[in-house]
Amino acid sequence: MELRDIEIFLALAEELHFGRTAERLRVTPSRVSHVIKKAERRIGGPLFERTSRTVRLTPLGERLRDDLLPAHTQIQRAVDRAVAGARGISGTLRVGYSTPWCADLALQAAKVLRTRYPGCVVRTQEIQFNEPFGPLLRGELDLQISEFPVRTHGVTEGPVLLRERRALMVPADHPLAHQESVSMEDLAEVPLIRSDGGLPASLRDLHMPVRTPMGRPIPHGPSYTFWPEVLALVAAGLGASIVAARAASYHARPGIAFVPFADGPTVDYGVLWPATGQAQLAMTFVDVLVDLR
């Protein structure tokens, strides 16, 4: 398959509609149909199931999509980097972050970007939990590195950069503080500090559940607006908080203990940008972030 044919196949695998695929790639629907039929003849089996109303990938088509997509993405990034080098990337990029380790990654990427493109300036700012996507949606930021999943209208999720083991941040004198690890069921034994608003349901349910996996209620602790409040509340013995395990290296202080979870999901961090799209400079910065992860 030629590169253009691969692009058409992958676009149709995403859109599952010949007309939308043609419009997206600025070709005719008959061109899309011709490419797919040619690919199916070469491969020897159907890649899509077509009816008058629906288009679906066959198992063979799904396998081909999964095999082609990583290589196509890598090729596209290589072309984009070549274009950026030829055009001379410059300008100011505004990047938000939600945690100190996300800030570290953003600043490392900024250093690499400035080395490659001396005309670039990267400005960073911390994102507050009471308004996690406001600056991005208002156009005050170009990119953001923060917790996944988002599932918020107007925000696009880019690649995942970090997958962190979780820990429970508890008062140092709490019985759980003396265990080697905790489980999700242990959350029923301590009030969980919660955000007073702003977080999407996808993040709130993941990091501030109201019940354990076995259905036991989790006590509701005090609420916070800004992250430093959580440290003070935990140290005062008023509750606990689910955090990334590496928070122990950044937020250790008297009165607080960090106990790793033996179960439960990871805390994932990735790149976000407005659903309206991004400029070449921003996408070049994303490539640098991916290379550094």
CSV table of C-alpha atoms in Angstrom, one decimal:
chain,number,residue,atom,x,y,z
A,1,MET,CA,0.0,0.0,0.0
A,2,GLU,CA,1.2,3.5,-0.8
A,3,LEU,CA,1.4,6.1,1.9
A,4,ARG,CA,-1.7,8.0,0.6
A,5,ASP,CA,-3.6,4.7,0.5
A,6,ILE,CA,-2.7,4.0,4.1
A,7,GLU,CA,-3.9,7.5,5.0
A,8,ILE,CA,-7.2,6.9,3.4
A,9,PHE,CA,-7.6,3.5,5.0
A,10,LEU,CA,-6.8,4.8,8.5
A,11,ALA,CA,-9.1,7.8,8.0
A,12,LEU,CA,-12.0,5.6,7.0
A,13,ALA,CA,-11.2,3.3,10.0
A,14,GLU,CA,-11.7,6.3,12.2
A,15,GLU,CA,-14.6,8.0,10.5
A,16,LEU,CA,-16.5,4.8,9.4
A,17,HIS,CA,-18.2,7.0,6.7
A,18,PHE,CA,-17.0,7.3,3.1
A,19,GLY,CA,-18.4,10.8,2.7
A,20,ARG,CA,-16.8,12.2,5.8
A,21,THR,CA,-13.5,10.5,5.0
A,22,ALA,CA,-13.5,12.0,1.5
A,23,GLU,CA,-14.3,15.5,2.9
A,24,ARG,CA,-11.6,15.2,5.5
A,25,LEU,CA,-8.9,14.1,3.0
A,26,ARG,CA,-10.2,16.4,0.2
A,27,VAL,CA,-10.8,13.5,-2.2
A,28,THR,CA,-13.9,12.1,-3.8
A,29,PRO,CA,-15.9,9.3,-2.2
A,30,SER,CA,-15.3,7.2,-5.3
A,31,ARG,CA,-11.5,7.6,-4.7
A,32,VAL,CA,-11.9,6.3,-1.1
A,33,SER,CA,-14.0,3.4,-2.4
A,34,HIS,CA,-11.4,2.6,-5.1
A,35,VAL,CA,-8.5,2.6,-2.6
A,36,ILE,CA,-10.3,0.3,-0.2
A,37,LYS,CA,-11.3,-2.2,-2.9
A,38,LYS,CA,-7.7,-2.2,-4.2
A,39,ALA,CA,-6.4,-2.9,-0.7
A,40,GLU,CA,-8.9,-5.7,-0.1
A,41,ARG,CA,-7.9,-7.3,-3.4
A,42,ARG,CA,-4.2,-7.1,-2.5
A,43,ILE,CA,-4.7,-8.5,1.0
A,44,GLY,CA,-7.2,-11.1,0.0
A,45,GLY,CA,-10.1,-10.3,2.4
A,46,PRO,CA,-12.6,-7.6,3.3
A,47,LEU,CA,-11.4,-4.8,5.6
A,48,PHE,CA,-14.9,-3.3,6.1
A,49,GLU,CA,-18.4,-4.5,6.3
A,50,ARG,CA,-20.6,-2.1,4.3
A,51,THR,CA,-24.4,-1.7,4.3
A,52,SER,CA,-26.6,1.1,3.0
A,53,ARG,CA,-26.5,2.6,6.5
A,54,THR,CA,-23.3,1.5,8.3
A,55,VAL,CA,-19.6,0.9,7.7
A,56,ARG,CA,-17.7,-1.3,10.2
A,57,LEU,CA,-14.2,-2.7,10.4
A,58,THR,CA,-13.9,-6.5,10.0
A,59,PRO,CA,-11.5,-8.3,12.4
A,60,LEU,CA,-9.0,-8.3,9.5
A,61,GLY,CA,-9.5,-4.5,9.1
A,62,GLU,CA,-9.1,-4.0,12.9
A,63,ARG,CA,-5.8,-5.9,12.9
A,64,LEU,CA,-4.5,-3.9,9.9
A,65,ARG,CA,-5.5,-0.6,11.5
A,66,ASP,CA,-3.7,-1.5,14.8
A,67,ASP,CA,-0.6,-2.6,12.9
A,68,LEU,CA,-0.4,0.4,10.6
A,69,LEU,CA,-1.3,3.2,13.0
A,70,PRO,CA,1.9,3.4,15.1
A,71,ALA,CA,4.1,3.3,12.0
A,72,HIS,CA,2.0,6.0,10.3
A,73,THR,CA,2.1,8.2,13.3
A,74,GLN,CA,5.9,7.9,13.4
A,75,ILE,CA,6.2,8.8,9.7
A,76,GLN,CA,3.9,11.8,10.1
A,77,ARG,CA,5.9,13.1,13.1
A,78,ALA,CA,9.1,12.7,11.1
A,79,VAL,CA,7.6,14.7,8.2
A,80,ASP,CA,6.3,17.4,10.6
A,81,ARG,CA,9.7,17.7,12.2
A,82,ALA,CA,11.3,18.1,8.8
A,83,VAL,CA,8.7,20.7,7.8
A,84,ALA,CA,9.4,22.6,11.1
A,85,GLY,CA,13.1,22.5,10.5
A,86,ALA,CA,12.7,23.8,7.0
A,87,ARG,CA,10.3,26.6,8.0
A,88,GLY,CA,12.2,27.6,11.1
A,89,ILE,CA,9.9,27.2,14.2
A,90,SER,CA,9.7,30.3,16.4
A,91,GLY,CA,7.2,32.0,18.7
A,92,THR,CA,5.9,31.7,22.2
A,93,LEU,CA,4.2,28.6,23.6
A,94,ARG,CA,2.1,28.7,26.8
A,95,VAL,CA,2.1,25.4,28.7
A,96,GLY,CA,0.1,24.6,31.9
A,97,TYR,CA,0.9,21.9,34.4
A,98,SER,CA,-1.0,20.4,37.4
A,99,THR,CA,1.8,18.8,39.4
A,100,PRO,CA,5.5,19.5,40.1
A,101,TRP,CA,6.6,16.4,38.1
A,102,CYS,CA,4.5,17.6,35.2
A,103,ALA,CA,6.3,20.9,35.5
A,104,ASP,CA,9.7,19.2,35.5
A,105,LEU,CA,8.8,17.4,32.3
A,106,ALA,CA,7.5,20.6,30.7
A,107,LEU,CA,10.7,22.5,31.6
A,108,GLN,CA,12.9,19.7,30.3
A,109,ALA,CA,11.0,19.8,27.0
A,110,ALA,CA,11.3,23.5,26.9
A,111,LYS,CA,15.1,23.3,27.2
A,112,VAL,CA,15.2,20.8,24.3
A,113,LEU,CA,12.9,22.9,22.2
A,114,ARG,CA,15.0,26.1,22.7
A,115,THR,CA,18.2,24.2,21.8
A,116,ARG,CA,16.6,23.0,18.5
A,117,TYR,CA,14.8,26.2,17.7
A,118,PRO,CA,16.5,29.2,19.4
A,119,GLY,CA,13.6,31.5,18.3
A,120,CYS,CA,11.1,29.7,20.6
A,121,VAL,CA,10.0,30.8,24.1
A,122,VAL,CA,8.1,28.5,26.4
A,123,ARG,CA,6.1,30.0,29.3
A,124,THR,CA,4.7,27.7,32.0
A,125,GLN,CA,2.1,28.2,34.7
A,126,GLU,CA,0.5,26.0,37.3
A,127,ILE,CA,-3.1,24.9,36.8
A,128,GLN,CA,-5.5,25.0,39.9
A,129,PHE,CA,-7.8,22.2,40.7
A,130,ASN,CA,-10.8,24.5,41.1
A,131,GLU,CA,-10.5,25.4,37.4
A,132,PRO,CA,-8.6,22.6,35.7
A,133,PHE,CA,-9.4,23.5,32.1
A,134,GLY,CA,-10.5,27.1,32.2
A,135,PRO,CA,-7.2,28.7,31.0
A,136,LEU,CA,-7.0,26.1,28.2
A,137,LEU,CA,-10.6,26.7,27.0
A,138,ARG,CA,-10.2,30.5,27.2
A,139,GLY,CA,-7.2,30.4,25.0
A,140,GLU,CA,-4.8,31.5,27.8
A,141,LEU,CA,-2.8,28.3,27.3
A,142,ASP,CA,-1.7,26.4,24.2
A,143,LEU,CA,-1.1,23.0,25.9
A,144,GLN,CA,-1.5,21.4,29.3
A,145,ILE,CA,0.1,18.5,31.1
A,146,SER,CA,-2.3,17.0,33.7
A,147,GLU,CA,-4.3,14.0,34.8
A,148,PHE,CA,-6.2,11.7,32.5
A,149,PRO,CA,-8.9,10.8,31.6
A,150,VAL,CA,-10.5,14.1,30.9
A,151,ARG,CA,-13.6,13.6,28.7
A,152,THR,CA,-14.5,17.3,28.7
A,153,HIS,CA,-16.1,19.0,25.8
A,154,GLY,CA,-13.7,21.3,24.0
A,155,VAL,CA,-10.5,19.5,25.2
A,156,THR,CA,-8.5,17.0,23.2
A,157,GLU,CA,-6.5,14.2,24.9
A,158,GLY,CA,-3.0,13.7,23.4
A,159,PRO,CA,-0.5,11.0,24.3
A,160,VAL,CA,-0.1,9.7,27.8
A,161,LEU,CA,3.3,10.8,29.2
A,162,LEU,CA,3.5,9.3,32.7
A,163,ARG,CA,1.8,6.3,34.4
A,164,GLU,CA,2.3,6.6,38.2
A,165,ARG,CA,1.6,4.1,40.9
A,166,ARG,CA,-0.8,5.5,43.5
A,167,ALA,CA,-0.3,6.1,47.2
A,168,LEU,CA,-2.5,7.2,50.1
A,169,MET,CA,-1.4,10.3,51.9
A,170,VAL,CA,-2.5,9.9,55.5
A,171,PRO,CA,-1.9,11.5,58.9
A,172,ALA,CA,1.4,10.2,60.3
A,173,ASP,CA,-0.4,8.9,63.4
A,174,HIS,CA,-3.2,7.0,61.6
A,175,PRO,CA,-3.1,3.2,61.8
A,176,LEU,CA,-2.8,3.0,58.0
A,177,ALA,CA,0.4,5.0,58.1
A,178,HIS,CA,2.3,2.0,59.6
A,179,GLN,CA,1.3,-0.5,56.9
A,180,GLU,CA,3.6,-1.5,54.1
A,181,SER,CA,0.8,-0.9,51.6
A,182,VAL,CA,-3.0,-0.2,51.5
A,183,SER,CA,-5.8,-1.5,49.4
A,184,MET,CA,-8.8,0.2,47.9
A,185,GLU,CA,-10.9,-1.4,50.7
A,186,ASP,CA,-8.9,0.5,53.3
A,187,LEU,CA,-10.4,3.7,52.1
A,188,ALA,CA,-13.5,2.8,54.2
A,189,GLU,CA,-11.3,3.4,57.3
A,190,VAL,CA,-10.4,7.1,56.7
A,191,PRO,CA,-12.2,10.3,55.5
A,192,LEU,CA,-11.2,11.1,51.9
A,193,ILE,CA,-10.5,14.8,51.3
A,194,ARG,CA,-12.4,16.0,48.2
A,195,SER,CA,-12.3,18.8,45.7
A,196,ASP,CA,-14.9,21.5,46.2
A,197,GLY,CA,-15.7,21.5,42.5
A,198,GLY,CA,-14.2,22.0,39.1
A,199,LEU,CA,-12.9,18.5,38.4
A,200,PRO,CA,-14.7,16.5,35.7
A,201,ALA,CA,-16.6,13.4,36.8
A,202,SER,CA,-14.0,11.1,35.1
A,203,LEU,CA,-11.2,12.4,37.4
A,204,ARG,CA,-13.4,12.8,40.5
A,205,ASP,CA,-14.7,9.2,40.3
A,206,LEU,CA,-11.1,7.9,39.8
A,207,HIS,CA,-9.4,9.8,42.6
A,208,MET,CA,-12.2,10.6,45.0
A,209,PRO,CA,-14.5,7.5,44.9
A,210,VAL,CA,-17.4,7.4,47.3
A,211,ARG,CA,-17.4,3.6,47.7
A,212,THR,CA,-14.8,0.8,47.8
A,213,PRO,CA,-14.8,-1.9,45.1
A,214,MET,CA,-16.8,-4.1,47.5
A,215,GLY,CA,-19.4,-1.3,47.9
A,216,ARG,CA,-18.4,-0.1,51.4
A,217,PRO,CA,-19.0,3.7,51.8
A,218,ILE,CA,-15.9,5.9,52.0
A,219,PRO,CA,-16.2,8.7,54.6
A,220,HIS,CA,-16.4,12.2,53.2
A,221,GLY,CA,-13.6,14.4,54.5
A,222,PRO,CA,-13.2,18.2,54.2
A,223,SER,CA,-13.1,19.9,50.8
A,224,TYR,CA,-10.3,21.9,49.3
A,225,THR,CA,-9.8,24.5,46.6
A,226,PHE,CA,-6.0,24.6,46.2
A,227,TRP,CA,-3.6,21.7,46.5
A,228,PRO,CA,-1.6,23.2,49.5
A,229,GLU,CA,-4.7,23.0,51.6
A,230,VAL,CA,-4.7,19.1,51.2
A,231,LEU,CA,-1.3,18.9,52.9
A,232,ALA,CA,-2.4,21.0,55.8
A,233,LEU,CA,-5.7,19.0,56.2
A,234,VAL,CA,-3.9,15.7,56.2
A,235,ALA,CA,-1.2,16.9,58.6
A,236,ALA,CA,-4.0,18.1,60.9
A,237,GLY,CA,-5.5,14.5,61.0
A,238,LEU,CA,-8.7,15.5,59.2
A,239,GLY,CA,-8.5,13.0,56.3
A,240,ALA,CA,-6.5,11.3,53.6
A,241,SER,CA,-5.9,11.9,49.9
A,242,ILE,CA,-5.1,9.6,46.9
A,243,VAL,CA,-1.9,10.9,45.2
A,244,ALA,CA,0.8,9.7,42.8
A,245,ALA,CA,3.4,7.8,44.7
A,246,ARG,CA,6.1,10.2,43.7
A,247,ALA,CA,4.3,12.9,45.6
A,248,ALA,CA,6.3,11.7,48.6
A,249,SER,CA,9.4,13.1,47.1
A,250,TYR,CA,7.8,16.5,46.4
A,251,HIS,CA,5.4,17.0,49.3
A,252,ALA,CA,6.9,15.3,52.4
A,253,ARG,CA,6.4,17.2,55.6
A,254,PRO,CA,5.9,16.5,59.3
A,255,GLY,CA,2.6,14.9,60.2
A,256,ILE,CA,2.1,13.1,56.8
A,257,ALA,CA,2.9,9.6,55.6
A,258,PHE,CA,2.7,8.1,52.1
A,259,VAL,CA,1.6,4.5,51.8
A,260,PRO,CA,1.6,2.8,48.4
A,261,PHE,CA,-1.5,1.1,47.1
A,262,ALA,CA,-1.3,-2.7,46.4
A,263,ASP,CA,-4.2,-2.5,44.0
A,264,GLY,CA,-6.2,0.0,42.0
A,265,PRO,CA,-5.4,1.9,38.8
A,266,THR,CA,-2.4,4.1,38.1
A,267,VAL,CA,-2.5,7.9,37.9
A,268,ASP,CA,-1.9,8.9,34.3
A,269,TYR,CA,-0.7,12.2,33.0
A,270,GLY,CA,-0.8,13.4,29.4
A,271,VAL,CA,-1.0,16.3,27.1
A,272,LEU,CA,-4.2,18.3,26.5
A,273,TRP,CA,-5.0,21.0,23.9
A,274,PRO,CA,-8.1,22.7,22.7
A,275,ALA,CA,-10.3,20.7,20.4
A,276,THR,CA,-10.1,23.4,17.8
A,277,GLY,CA,-6.5,22.2,17.0
A,278,GLN,CA,-3.0,23.4,17.5
A,279,ALA,CA,-0.2,25.2,15.6
A,280,GLN,CA,3.0,23.5,14.4
A,281,LEU,CA,5.0,24.9,17.4
A,282,ALA,CA,2.7,23.2,19.9
A,283,MET,CA,2.8,19.8,18.0
A,284,THR,CA,6.6,20.0,17.8
A,285,PHE,CA,6.6,20.5,21.6
A,286,VAL,CA,4.4,17.4,22.0
A,287,ASP,CA,6.9,15.4,20.0
A,288,VAL,CA,9.6,16.5,22.4
A,289,LEU,CA,7.5,15.5,25.4
A,290,VAL,CA,6.9,12.1,23.9
A,291,ASP,CA,10.6,11.6,23.3
A,292,LEU,CA,11.4,12.5,26.9
A,293,ARG,CA,8.8,10.3,28.6
